[in-house]
mmCIF file of C-alpha atoms in Angstrom:
data_model
loop_
_atom_site.group_PDB
_atom_site.id
_atom_site.type_symbol
_atom_site.label_atom_id
_atom_site.label_comp_id
_atom_site.label_asym_id
_atom_site.label_seq_id
_atom_site.Cartn_x
_atom_site.Cartn_y
_atom_site.Cartn_z
ATOM 1 C CA MET A 1 229.875 -19.628 -70.900
ATOM 2 C CA ASN A 2 227.603 -18.280 -67.989
ATOM 3 C CA GLU A 3 226.421 -14.721 -68.940
ATOM 4 C CA GLN A 4 224.800 -12.646 -66.568
ATOM 5 C CA ALA A 5 222.549 -9.596 -67.019
ATOM 6 C CA HIS A 6 224.047 -6.302 -66.508
ATOM 7 C CA VAL A 7 223.407 -4.317 -63.619
ATOM 8 C CA HIS A 8 223.827 -0.706 -63.556
ATOM 9 C CA GLY A 9 225.717 1.005 -60.490
ATOM 10 C CA PRO A 10 227.710 3.536 -59.446
ATOM 11 C CA ASP A 11 230.836 1.434 -60.885
ATOM 12 C CA CYS A 12 229.111 0.930 -64.238
ATOM 13 C CA ASN A 13 231.590 2.265 -67.266
ATOM 14 C CA HIS A 14 229.837 0.773 -70.155
ATOM 15 C CA ASP A 15 228.018 2.901 -72.943
ATOM 16 C CA HIS A 16 224.854 4.035 -71.507
ATOM 17 C CA ASP A 17 223.540 5.499 -74.931
ATOM 18 C CA HIS A 18 221.480 2.418 -75.725
ATOM 19 C CA GLN A 19 217.630 2.144 -75.145
ATOM 20 C CA HIS A 20 216.469 0.212 -71.783
ATOM 21 C CA ASP A 21 212.902 -0.769 -71.509
ATOM 22 C CA HIS A 22 212.370 -0.527 -67.798
ATOM 23 C CA GLY A 23 208.630 0.734 -68.198
ATOM 24 C CA HIS A 24 207.501 4.272 -68.792
ATOM 25 C CA VAL A 25 208.766 6.714 -66.382
ATOM 26 C CA HIS A 26 207.537 10.373 -65.868
ATOM 27 C CA GLY A 27 210.316 13.098 -66.207
ATOM 28 C CA PRO A 28 211.108 16.460 -67.739
ATOM 29 C CA ASP A 29 211.407 14.887 -71.169
ATOM 30 C CA CYS A 30 208.066 12.716 -71.020
ATOM 31 C CA ASN A 31 205.501 13.325 -73.939
ATOM 32 C CA HIS A 32 202.875 11.278 -72.178
ATOM 33 C CA GLN A 33 199.606 12.799 -72.578
ATOM 34 C CA GLU A 34 196.776 12.377 -69.877
ATOM 35 C CA PRO A 35 193.572 11.315 -70.817
ATOM 36 C CA VAL A 36 190.887 13.848 -72.210
ATOM 37 C CA ARG A 37 188.259 14.524 -69.730
ATOM 38 C CA ASN A 38 184.893 15.683 -70.723
ATOM 39 C CA ALA A 39 184.359 18.791 -68.724
ATOM 40 C CA LEU A 40 180.731 19.324 -69.462
ATOM 41 C CA LYS A 41 180.105 15.554 -67.974
ATOM 42 C CA ASP A 42 178.306 17.447 -64.838
ATOM 43 C CA VAL A 43 176.385 19.677 -66.615
ATOM 44 C CA GLY A 44 172.729 19.082 -66.382
ATOM 45 C CA ARG A 45 170.568 20.162 -69.306
ATOM 46 C CA ASN A 46 168.358 22.746 -67.380
ATOM 47 C CA ASP A 47 171.475 24.041 -65.560
ATOM 48 C CA PRO A 48 173.332 27.418 -66.703
ATOM 49 C CA CYS A 49 175.807 26.918 -69.780
ATOM 50 C CA PRO A 50 179.185 27.201 -68.263
ATOM 51 C CA CYS A 51 180.427 29.438 -71.191
ATOM 52 C CA GLY A 52 178.862 32.449 -69.187
ATOM 53 C CA SER A 53 175.940 33.105 -71.773
ATOM 54 C CA GLN A 54 173.130 33.164 -69.244
ATOM 55 C CA LYS A 55 171.421 30.334 -71.381
ATOM 56 C CA LYS A 56 170.301 27.096 -70.299
ATOM 57 C CA PHE A 57 172.985 24.381 -71.225
ATOM 58 C CA LYS A 58 170.504 22.726 -73.693
ATOM 59 C CA LYS A 59 170.060 26.038 -75.768
ATOM 60 C CA CYS A 60 173.530 26.904 -76.066
ATOM 61 C CA HIS A 61 176.560 24.477 -76.161
ATOM 62 C CA GLY A 62 174.276 21.314 -75.208
ATOM 63 C CA ALA A 63 172.361 21.500 -78.636
#
């Protein structure tokens, strides 16, 4: 017996409650998290601290 893979289309009438592995697709129910970025990466040690303390970064949050 020659069995072909099922292709979903407009006339497909089988139960679609089973899982398909078609790769990750971002949508409204996606719980994918973006990578964490270091917001302080471009702050130099002698630059003003981005917290607004008026101190140099190295004396404030860069310690």
